[in-house]
Coordinates of C-alpha atoms and ligand atoms in Angstrom, one line a residue:
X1 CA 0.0 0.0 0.0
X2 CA 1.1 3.4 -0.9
X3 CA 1.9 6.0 2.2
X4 CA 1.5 9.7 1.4
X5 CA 5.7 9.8 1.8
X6 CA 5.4 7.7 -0.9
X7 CA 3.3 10.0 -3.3
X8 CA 5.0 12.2 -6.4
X9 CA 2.2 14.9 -5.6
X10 CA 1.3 16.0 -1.9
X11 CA -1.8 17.6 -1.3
X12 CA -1.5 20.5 1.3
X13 CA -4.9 21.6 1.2
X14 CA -6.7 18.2 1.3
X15 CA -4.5 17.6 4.2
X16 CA -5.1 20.6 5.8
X17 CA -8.8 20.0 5.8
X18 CA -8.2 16.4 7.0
X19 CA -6.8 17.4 10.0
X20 CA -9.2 20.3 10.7
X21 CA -12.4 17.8 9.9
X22 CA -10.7 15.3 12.1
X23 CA -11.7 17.2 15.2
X24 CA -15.0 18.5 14.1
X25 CA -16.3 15.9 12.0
X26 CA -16.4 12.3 13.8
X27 CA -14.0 9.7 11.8
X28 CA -12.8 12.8 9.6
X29 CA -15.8 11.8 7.7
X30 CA -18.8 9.3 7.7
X31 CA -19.8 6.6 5.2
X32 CA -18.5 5.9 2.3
X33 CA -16.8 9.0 1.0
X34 CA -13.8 8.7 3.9
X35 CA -11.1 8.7 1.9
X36 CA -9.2 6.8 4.6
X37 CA -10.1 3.5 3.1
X38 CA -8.8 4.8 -0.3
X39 CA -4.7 4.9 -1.0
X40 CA -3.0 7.2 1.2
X41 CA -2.5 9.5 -1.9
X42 CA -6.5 9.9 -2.6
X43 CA -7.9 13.6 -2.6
X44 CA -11.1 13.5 0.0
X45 CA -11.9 16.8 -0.3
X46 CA -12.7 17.9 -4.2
X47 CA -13.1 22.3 -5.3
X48 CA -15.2 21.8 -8.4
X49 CA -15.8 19.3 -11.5
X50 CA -17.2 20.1 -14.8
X51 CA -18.3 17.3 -17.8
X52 CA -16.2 14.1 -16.7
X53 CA -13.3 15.6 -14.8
X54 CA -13.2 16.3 -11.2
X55 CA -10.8 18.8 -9.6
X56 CA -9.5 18.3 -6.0
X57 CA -9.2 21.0 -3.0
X58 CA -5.3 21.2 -4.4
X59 CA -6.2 22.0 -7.9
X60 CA -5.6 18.6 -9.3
X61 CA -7.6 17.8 -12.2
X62 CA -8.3 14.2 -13.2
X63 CA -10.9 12.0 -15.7
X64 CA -13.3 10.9 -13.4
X65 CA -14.5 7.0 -13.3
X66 CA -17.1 7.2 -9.9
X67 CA -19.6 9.7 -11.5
X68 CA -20.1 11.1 -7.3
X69 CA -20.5 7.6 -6.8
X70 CA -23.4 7.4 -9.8
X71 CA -25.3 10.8 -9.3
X72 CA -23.7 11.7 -12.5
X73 CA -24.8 10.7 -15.4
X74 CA -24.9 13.3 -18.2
X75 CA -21.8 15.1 -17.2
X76 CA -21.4 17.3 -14.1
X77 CA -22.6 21.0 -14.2
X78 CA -24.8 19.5 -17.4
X79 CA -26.1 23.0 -19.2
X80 CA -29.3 22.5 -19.4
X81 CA -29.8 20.1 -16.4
X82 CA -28.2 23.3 -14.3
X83 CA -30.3 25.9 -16.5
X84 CA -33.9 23.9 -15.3
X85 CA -32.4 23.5 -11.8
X86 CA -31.9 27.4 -11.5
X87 CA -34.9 28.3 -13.2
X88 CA -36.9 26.4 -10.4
X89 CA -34.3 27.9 -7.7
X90 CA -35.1 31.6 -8.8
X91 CA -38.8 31.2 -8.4
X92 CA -38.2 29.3 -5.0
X93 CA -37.2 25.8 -3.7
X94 CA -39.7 25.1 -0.5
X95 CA -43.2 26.4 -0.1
X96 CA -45.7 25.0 2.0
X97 CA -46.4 22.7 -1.0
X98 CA -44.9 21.3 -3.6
X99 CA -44.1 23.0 -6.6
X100 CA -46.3 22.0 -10.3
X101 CA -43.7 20.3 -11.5
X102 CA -43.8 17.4 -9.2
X103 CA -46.9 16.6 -10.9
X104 CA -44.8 17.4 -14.6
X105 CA -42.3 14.7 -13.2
X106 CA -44.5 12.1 -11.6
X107 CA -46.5 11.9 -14.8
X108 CA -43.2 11.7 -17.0
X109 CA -42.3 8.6 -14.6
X110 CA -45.3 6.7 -15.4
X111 CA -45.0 7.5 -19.1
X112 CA -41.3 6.1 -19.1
X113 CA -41.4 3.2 -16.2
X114 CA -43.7 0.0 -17.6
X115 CA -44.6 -1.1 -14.4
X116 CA -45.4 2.3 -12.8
X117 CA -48.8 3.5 -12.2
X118 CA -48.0 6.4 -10.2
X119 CA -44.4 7.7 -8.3
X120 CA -43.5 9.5 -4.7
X121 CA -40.7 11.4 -4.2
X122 CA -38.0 11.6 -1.6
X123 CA -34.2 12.3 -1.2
X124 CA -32.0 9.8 -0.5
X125 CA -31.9 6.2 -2.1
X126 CA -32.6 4.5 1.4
X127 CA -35.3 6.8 1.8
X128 CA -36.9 5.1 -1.5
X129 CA -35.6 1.3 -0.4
X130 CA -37.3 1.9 3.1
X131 CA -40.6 3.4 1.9
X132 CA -40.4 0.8 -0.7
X133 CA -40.2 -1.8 2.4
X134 CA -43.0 -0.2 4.6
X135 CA -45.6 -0.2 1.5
X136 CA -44.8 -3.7 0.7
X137 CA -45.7 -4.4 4.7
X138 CA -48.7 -2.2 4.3
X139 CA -50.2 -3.7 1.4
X140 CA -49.6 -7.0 2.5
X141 CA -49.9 -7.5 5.9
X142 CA -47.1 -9.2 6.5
X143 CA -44.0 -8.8 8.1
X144 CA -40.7 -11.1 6.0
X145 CA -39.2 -9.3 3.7
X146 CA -36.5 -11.4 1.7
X147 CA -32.9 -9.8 0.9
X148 CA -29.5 -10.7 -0.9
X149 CA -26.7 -11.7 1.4
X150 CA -23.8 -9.0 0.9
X151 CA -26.4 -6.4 -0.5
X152 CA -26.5 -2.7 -0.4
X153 CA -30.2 -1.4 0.0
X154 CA -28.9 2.0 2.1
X155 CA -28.2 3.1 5.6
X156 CA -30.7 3.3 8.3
X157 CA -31.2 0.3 11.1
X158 CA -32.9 -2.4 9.0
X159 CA -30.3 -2.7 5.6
X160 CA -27.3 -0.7 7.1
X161 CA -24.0 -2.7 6.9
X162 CA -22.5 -2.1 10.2
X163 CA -24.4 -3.5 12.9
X164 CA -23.4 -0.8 15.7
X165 CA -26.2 1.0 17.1
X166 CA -28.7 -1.9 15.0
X167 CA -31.1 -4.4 17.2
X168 CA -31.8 -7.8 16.8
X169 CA -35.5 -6.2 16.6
X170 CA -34.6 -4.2 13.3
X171 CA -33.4 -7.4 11.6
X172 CA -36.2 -9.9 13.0
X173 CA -38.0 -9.7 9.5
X174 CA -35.6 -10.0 7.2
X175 CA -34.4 -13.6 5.5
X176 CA -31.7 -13.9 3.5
X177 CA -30.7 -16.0 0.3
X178 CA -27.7 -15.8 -2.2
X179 CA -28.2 -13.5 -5.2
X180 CA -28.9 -15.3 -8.5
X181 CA -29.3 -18.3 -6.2
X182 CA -32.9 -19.7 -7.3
X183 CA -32.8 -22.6 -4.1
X184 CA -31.7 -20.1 -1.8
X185 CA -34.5 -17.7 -3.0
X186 CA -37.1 -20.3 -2.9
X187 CA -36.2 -21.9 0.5
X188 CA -36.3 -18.1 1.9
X189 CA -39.7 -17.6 0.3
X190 CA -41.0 -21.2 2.3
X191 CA -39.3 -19.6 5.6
X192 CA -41.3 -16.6 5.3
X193 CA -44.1 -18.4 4.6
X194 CA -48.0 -16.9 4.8
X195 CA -45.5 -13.6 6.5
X196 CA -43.5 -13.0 3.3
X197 CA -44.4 -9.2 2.4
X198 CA -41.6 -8.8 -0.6
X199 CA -38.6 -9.2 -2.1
X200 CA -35.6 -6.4 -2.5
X201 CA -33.2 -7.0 -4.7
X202 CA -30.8 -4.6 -6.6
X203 CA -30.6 -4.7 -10.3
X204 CA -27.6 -6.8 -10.5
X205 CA -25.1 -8.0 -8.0
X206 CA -22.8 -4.9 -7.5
X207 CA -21.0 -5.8 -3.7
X208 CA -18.6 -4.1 -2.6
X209 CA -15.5 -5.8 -3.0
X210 CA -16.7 -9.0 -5.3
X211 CA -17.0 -9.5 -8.8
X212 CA -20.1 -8.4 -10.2
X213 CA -22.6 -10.7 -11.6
X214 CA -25.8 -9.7 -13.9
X215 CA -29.2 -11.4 -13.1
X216 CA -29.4 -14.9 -14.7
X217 CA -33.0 -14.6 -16.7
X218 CA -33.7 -17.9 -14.3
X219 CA -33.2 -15.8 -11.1
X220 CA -34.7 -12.7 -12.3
X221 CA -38.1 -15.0 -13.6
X222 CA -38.3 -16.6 -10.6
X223 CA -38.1 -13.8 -8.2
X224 CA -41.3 -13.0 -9.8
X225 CA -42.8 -16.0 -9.5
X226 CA -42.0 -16.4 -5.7
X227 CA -43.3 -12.8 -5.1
X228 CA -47.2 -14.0 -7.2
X229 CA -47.2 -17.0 -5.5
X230 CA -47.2 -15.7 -1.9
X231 CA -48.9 -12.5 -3.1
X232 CA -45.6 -10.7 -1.9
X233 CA -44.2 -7.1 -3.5
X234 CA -41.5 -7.8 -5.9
X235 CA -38.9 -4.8 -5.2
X236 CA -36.2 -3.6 -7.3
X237 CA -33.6 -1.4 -5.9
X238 CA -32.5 0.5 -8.7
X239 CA -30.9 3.3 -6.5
X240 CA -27.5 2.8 -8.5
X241 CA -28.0 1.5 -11.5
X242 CA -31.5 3.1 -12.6
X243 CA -31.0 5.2 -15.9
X244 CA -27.5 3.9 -16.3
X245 CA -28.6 0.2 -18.1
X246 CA -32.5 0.8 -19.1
X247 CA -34.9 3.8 -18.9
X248 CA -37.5 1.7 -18.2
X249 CA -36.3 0.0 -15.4
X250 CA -33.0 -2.4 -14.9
X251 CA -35.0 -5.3 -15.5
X252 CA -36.6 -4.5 -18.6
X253 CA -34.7 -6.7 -21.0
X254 CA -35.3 -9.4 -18.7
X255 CA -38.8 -8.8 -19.4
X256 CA -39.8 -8.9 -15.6
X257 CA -41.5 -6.3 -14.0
X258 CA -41.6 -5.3 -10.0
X259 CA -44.3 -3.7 -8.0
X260 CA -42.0 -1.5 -6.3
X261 CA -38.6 0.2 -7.9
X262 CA -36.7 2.3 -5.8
X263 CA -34.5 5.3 -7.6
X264 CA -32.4 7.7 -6.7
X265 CA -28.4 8.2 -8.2
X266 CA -28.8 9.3 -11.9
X267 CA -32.4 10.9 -11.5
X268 CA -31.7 14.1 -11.3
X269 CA -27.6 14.2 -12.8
X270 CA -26.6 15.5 -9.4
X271 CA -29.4 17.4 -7.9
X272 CA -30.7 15.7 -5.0
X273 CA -33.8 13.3 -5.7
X274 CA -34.8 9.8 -4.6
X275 CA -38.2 8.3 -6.3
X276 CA -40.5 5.6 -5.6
X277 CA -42.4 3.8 -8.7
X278 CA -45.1 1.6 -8.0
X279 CA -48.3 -0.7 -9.7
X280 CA -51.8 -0.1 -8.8
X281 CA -51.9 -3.4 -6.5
X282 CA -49.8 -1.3 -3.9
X283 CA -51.2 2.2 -4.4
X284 CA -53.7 1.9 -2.1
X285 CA -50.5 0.7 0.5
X286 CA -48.8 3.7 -0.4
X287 CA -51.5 5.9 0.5
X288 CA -51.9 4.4 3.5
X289 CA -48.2 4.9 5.2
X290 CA -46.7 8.3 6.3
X291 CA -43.7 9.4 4.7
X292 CA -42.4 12.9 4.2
X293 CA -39.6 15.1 5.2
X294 CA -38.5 18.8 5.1
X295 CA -37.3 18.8 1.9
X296 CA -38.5 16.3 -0.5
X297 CA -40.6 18.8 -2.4
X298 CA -37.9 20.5 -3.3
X299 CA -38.2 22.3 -6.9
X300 CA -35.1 22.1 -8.5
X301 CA -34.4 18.6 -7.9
X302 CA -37.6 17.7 -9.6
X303 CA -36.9 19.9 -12.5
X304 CA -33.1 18.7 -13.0
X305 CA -35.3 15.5 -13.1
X306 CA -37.8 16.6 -15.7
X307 CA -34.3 17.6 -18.2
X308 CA -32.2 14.3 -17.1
X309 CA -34.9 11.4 -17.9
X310 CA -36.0 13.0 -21.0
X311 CA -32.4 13.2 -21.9
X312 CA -32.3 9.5 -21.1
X313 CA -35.2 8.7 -22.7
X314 CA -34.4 10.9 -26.2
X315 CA -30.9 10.5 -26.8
X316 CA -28.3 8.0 -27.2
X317 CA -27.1 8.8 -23.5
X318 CA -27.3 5.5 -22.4
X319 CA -25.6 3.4 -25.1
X320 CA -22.9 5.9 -24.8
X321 CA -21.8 4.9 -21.3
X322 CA -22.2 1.4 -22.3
X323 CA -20.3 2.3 -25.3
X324 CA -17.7 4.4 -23.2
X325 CA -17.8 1.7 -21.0
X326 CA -16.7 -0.9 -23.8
X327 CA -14.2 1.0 -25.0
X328 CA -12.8 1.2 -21.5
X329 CA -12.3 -2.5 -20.5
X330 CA -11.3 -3.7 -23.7
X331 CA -8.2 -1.4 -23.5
X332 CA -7.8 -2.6 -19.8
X333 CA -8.0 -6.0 -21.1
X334 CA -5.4 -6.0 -23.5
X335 CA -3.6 -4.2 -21.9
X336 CA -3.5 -6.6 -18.8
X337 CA -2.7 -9.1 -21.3
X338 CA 0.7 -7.7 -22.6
X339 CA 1.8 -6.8 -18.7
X340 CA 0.9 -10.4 -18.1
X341 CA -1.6 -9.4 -14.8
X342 CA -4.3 -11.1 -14.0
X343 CA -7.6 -9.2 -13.0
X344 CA -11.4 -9.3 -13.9
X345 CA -13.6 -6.8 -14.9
X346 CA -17.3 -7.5 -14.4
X347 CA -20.4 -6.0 -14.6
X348 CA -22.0 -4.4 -17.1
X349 CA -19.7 -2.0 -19.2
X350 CA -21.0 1.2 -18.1
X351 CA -20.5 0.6 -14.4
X352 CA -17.4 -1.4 -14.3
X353 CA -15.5 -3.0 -11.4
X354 CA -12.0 -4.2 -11.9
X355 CA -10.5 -6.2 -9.6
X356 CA -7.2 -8.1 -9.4
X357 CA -7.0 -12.1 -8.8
X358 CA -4.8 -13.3 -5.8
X359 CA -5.2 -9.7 -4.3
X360 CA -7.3 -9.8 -0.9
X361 CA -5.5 -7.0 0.6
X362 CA -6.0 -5.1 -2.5
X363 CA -2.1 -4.5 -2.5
X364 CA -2.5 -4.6 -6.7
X365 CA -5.6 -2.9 -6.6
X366 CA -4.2 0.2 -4.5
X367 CA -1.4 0.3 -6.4
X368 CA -3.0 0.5 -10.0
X369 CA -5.4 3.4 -8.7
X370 CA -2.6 5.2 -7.6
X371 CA -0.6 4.9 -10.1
X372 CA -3.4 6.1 -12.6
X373 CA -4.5 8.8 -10.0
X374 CA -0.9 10.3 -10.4
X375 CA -1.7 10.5 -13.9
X376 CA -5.2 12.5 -13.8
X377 CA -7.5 9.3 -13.5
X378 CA -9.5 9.0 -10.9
X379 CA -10.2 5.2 -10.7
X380 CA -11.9 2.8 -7.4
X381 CA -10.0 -0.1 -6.3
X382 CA -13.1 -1.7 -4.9
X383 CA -16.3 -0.1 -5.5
X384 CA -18.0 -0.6 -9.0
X385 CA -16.9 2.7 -11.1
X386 CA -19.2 4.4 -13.3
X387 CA -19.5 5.8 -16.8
X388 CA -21.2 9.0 -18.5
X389 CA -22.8 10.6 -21.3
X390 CA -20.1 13.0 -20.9
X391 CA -16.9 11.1 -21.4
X392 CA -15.5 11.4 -24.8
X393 CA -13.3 8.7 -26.9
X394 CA -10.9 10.6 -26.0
X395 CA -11.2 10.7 -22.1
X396 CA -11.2 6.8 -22.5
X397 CA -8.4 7.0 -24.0
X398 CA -6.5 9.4 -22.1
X399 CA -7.3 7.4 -19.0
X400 CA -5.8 4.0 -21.1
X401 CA -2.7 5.7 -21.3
X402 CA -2.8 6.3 -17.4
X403 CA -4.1 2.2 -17.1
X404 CA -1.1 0.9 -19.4
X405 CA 1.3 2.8 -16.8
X406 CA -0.4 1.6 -14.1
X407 CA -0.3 -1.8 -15.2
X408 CA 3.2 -1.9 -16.0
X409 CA 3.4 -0.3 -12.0
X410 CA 1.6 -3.9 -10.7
X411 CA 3.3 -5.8 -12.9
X412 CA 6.8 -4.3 -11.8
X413 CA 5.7 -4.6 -7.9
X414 CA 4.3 -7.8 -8.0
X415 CA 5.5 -9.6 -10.9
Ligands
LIG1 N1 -29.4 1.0 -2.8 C1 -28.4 0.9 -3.5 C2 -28.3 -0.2 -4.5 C3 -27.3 1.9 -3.5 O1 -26.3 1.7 -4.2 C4 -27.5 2.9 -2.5 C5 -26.4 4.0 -2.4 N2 -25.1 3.6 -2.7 C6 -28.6 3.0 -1.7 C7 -29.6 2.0 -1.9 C8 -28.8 4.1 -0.7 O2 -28.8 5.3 -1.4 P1 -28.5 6.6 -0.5 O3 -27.0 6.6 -0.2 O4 -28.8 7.8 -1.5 O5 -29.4 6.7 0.7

């Protein structure tokens, strides 16, 4: 692993807030933005970003690969995603209602998701994933609600990963099988018996740290057919892939369709929006439960909304990440071939995770995304990356010029 003493470029100013945040902030940071599980040489604080390049506190520019993690989709500071937000902002972001264009957004929704009948907003993806949960509960009855070992559905007591501060109570409902594990799925669907309320799974299998897998059509059919047979809500959580593979819904091509979808991430390009998407069965559920906060109304998330999914929707936005994304890891591939290291890249192209074999420390890992961050490309050793409309041919391959030296770094260090 790479120590800052060890890094060509030393960031004063990223340091500098480090050490201030460290005794304001608790950790320095929470969640998954603390760059202290990053190499030593990461930026954690970043000044500004514009189409696919980021720019740290120090002034460092680089090509960015996380997107903020997958808000960004179109390119940050999009024109005309920024022009609607600011239009909304001018004439006012909280009222004691909501502005007209929640209703603009919630009917453009149902006109682009197949399975929705009508949509709620929120802000934060576990926000969707837990109201998704409750209406399941609500329309059902029930109390089991069936989840993917490993998986990410957000942050509060019932999905969170780390069980500090989390009761046995929170869990009590929840039963567990493998993703794309049809035996596992059916055996959880007998435990939870007449008390099995839904299902939640995420698009594809995108765990930290493993290699990614798509749905198998097998697994994705017979989630629905476990959910109709029990009468239970079939959930999708397409918090971090939604808009990225399919504007209709991840598991379009698959040709199954959920109740519930959860959505946040690529909404709005940025601006801050969650969404719930349901079917008619569960509206009367989702009438039922009380949900709201301060600022879900808000205006100019709903409008950078409005630009974004019609941009989706209308151009070629999201073949061009998969595109992009192609482009991307056949260079990586080759060139991992000629430097004779061994890694995987799974998942689909546009949200890419590469990871290294025989490397459970992530020695390789950190050491390739260092040596690429040093030359302007911001990579993840361990979290899936993610595409854009924005990046060019030429950012890819910019950022294969960075991967080849990087490559030749691993292969140096570990032979
Ligand atoms: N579900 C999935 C699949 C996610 O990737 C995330 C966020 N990484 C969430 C839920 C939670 O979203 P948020 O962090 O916006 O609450």
């Amino acid at each position: 692993m790479l120590d800052r003493t060890d890094s060509p470029r030393p960031l004063p100013a990223d340091a500098a807030l480090r050490a201030r945040a460290a005794s304001v902030i608790p950790g320095g940071l929470w969640g998954h933005m603390n760059a202290a599980r990053m190499p030593a040489d990461f930026p954690q604080f970043f000044s500004g970003a514009e189409g696919c390049r980021i720019r740290d506190a120090d002034g460092n520019e680089y090509v960015d690969f996380m997107c903020a993690y997958g808000p960004m989709a179109l390119g940050y500071r999009d024109p005309e995603v920024e022009a609607a937000a600011a239009a909304a902002l001018a004439k006012g972001e909280v009222g004691n209602g909501p502005s007209p264009v929640l209703v603009d957004l919630a009917e453009l929704l149902v006109d682009t998701i197949p399975h929705a009948d009508w949509a709620m907003f929120q802000k934060n993806g576990t926000d969707a994933t837990t109201a998704c949960v409750t209406i399941a509960r609500a329309g059902t009855g029930r109390r089991k609600i069936l989840v993917a070992r490993g998986s990410y559905h957000g942050a509060v007591p019932w999905c969170t990963p780390s069980l500090a501060g989390v009761t046995a109570e929170d869990r009590a409902h929840l039963v567990e099988f493998d993703y794309n594990d049809v035996a596992t799925l059916r055996a959880a669907a007998e435990a939870a018996g007449a008390d099995f309320a839904g299902l939640i799974v995420s698009a594809f299998r995108h765990d930290a740290r493993k290699k990614q897998e798509m749905p198998t059509p097998e697994f994705a059919r017979a989630a629905r057919a476990v959910c109709d047979a029990a009468g239970a809500a079939l959930i999708i959580d397409d918090v971090r892939a939604g808009f990225r593979l399919h504007v209709g819904g991840s598991w379009e091509p698959y040709g199954v369709r959920p109740d519930l979808s959860a959505w946040s991430k690529a909404i709005a390009n940025g601006w801050p929006l969650a969404a719930v998407t349901g079917n008619d069965r569960f509206r009367e559920a989702a009438t039922q439960i009380f949900v709201t906060g301060s600022f879900w109304c808000g205006a100019a998330a709903m409008a950078a909304a409005l630009v974004s999914i019609r941009r989706y929707r209308e151009t070629d936005a999201i073949p061009h990440m998969a595109a992009m994304g192609e482009r991307l890891r056949a260079g990586i591939a080759a060139q991992a071939a000629a430097h004779g290291v061994a890694l995987s890249q799974t998942g689909p192209a546009q949200m890419p995770m590469v990871l290294f074999d025989d490397d459970e420390d992530l020695a390789k890992g950190f050491c390739f995304v260092s040596a690429a961050l040093q030359r302007g490309v911001y990579l993840h050793p361990w979290h899936n990356m993610f595409l854009s409309a924005a990046h060019r041919p030429e950012d890819i391959d910019f950022a294969l010029e960075a991967t080849d030296a990087a490559l030749a770094e691993v292969a140096r260090r570990f032979g």
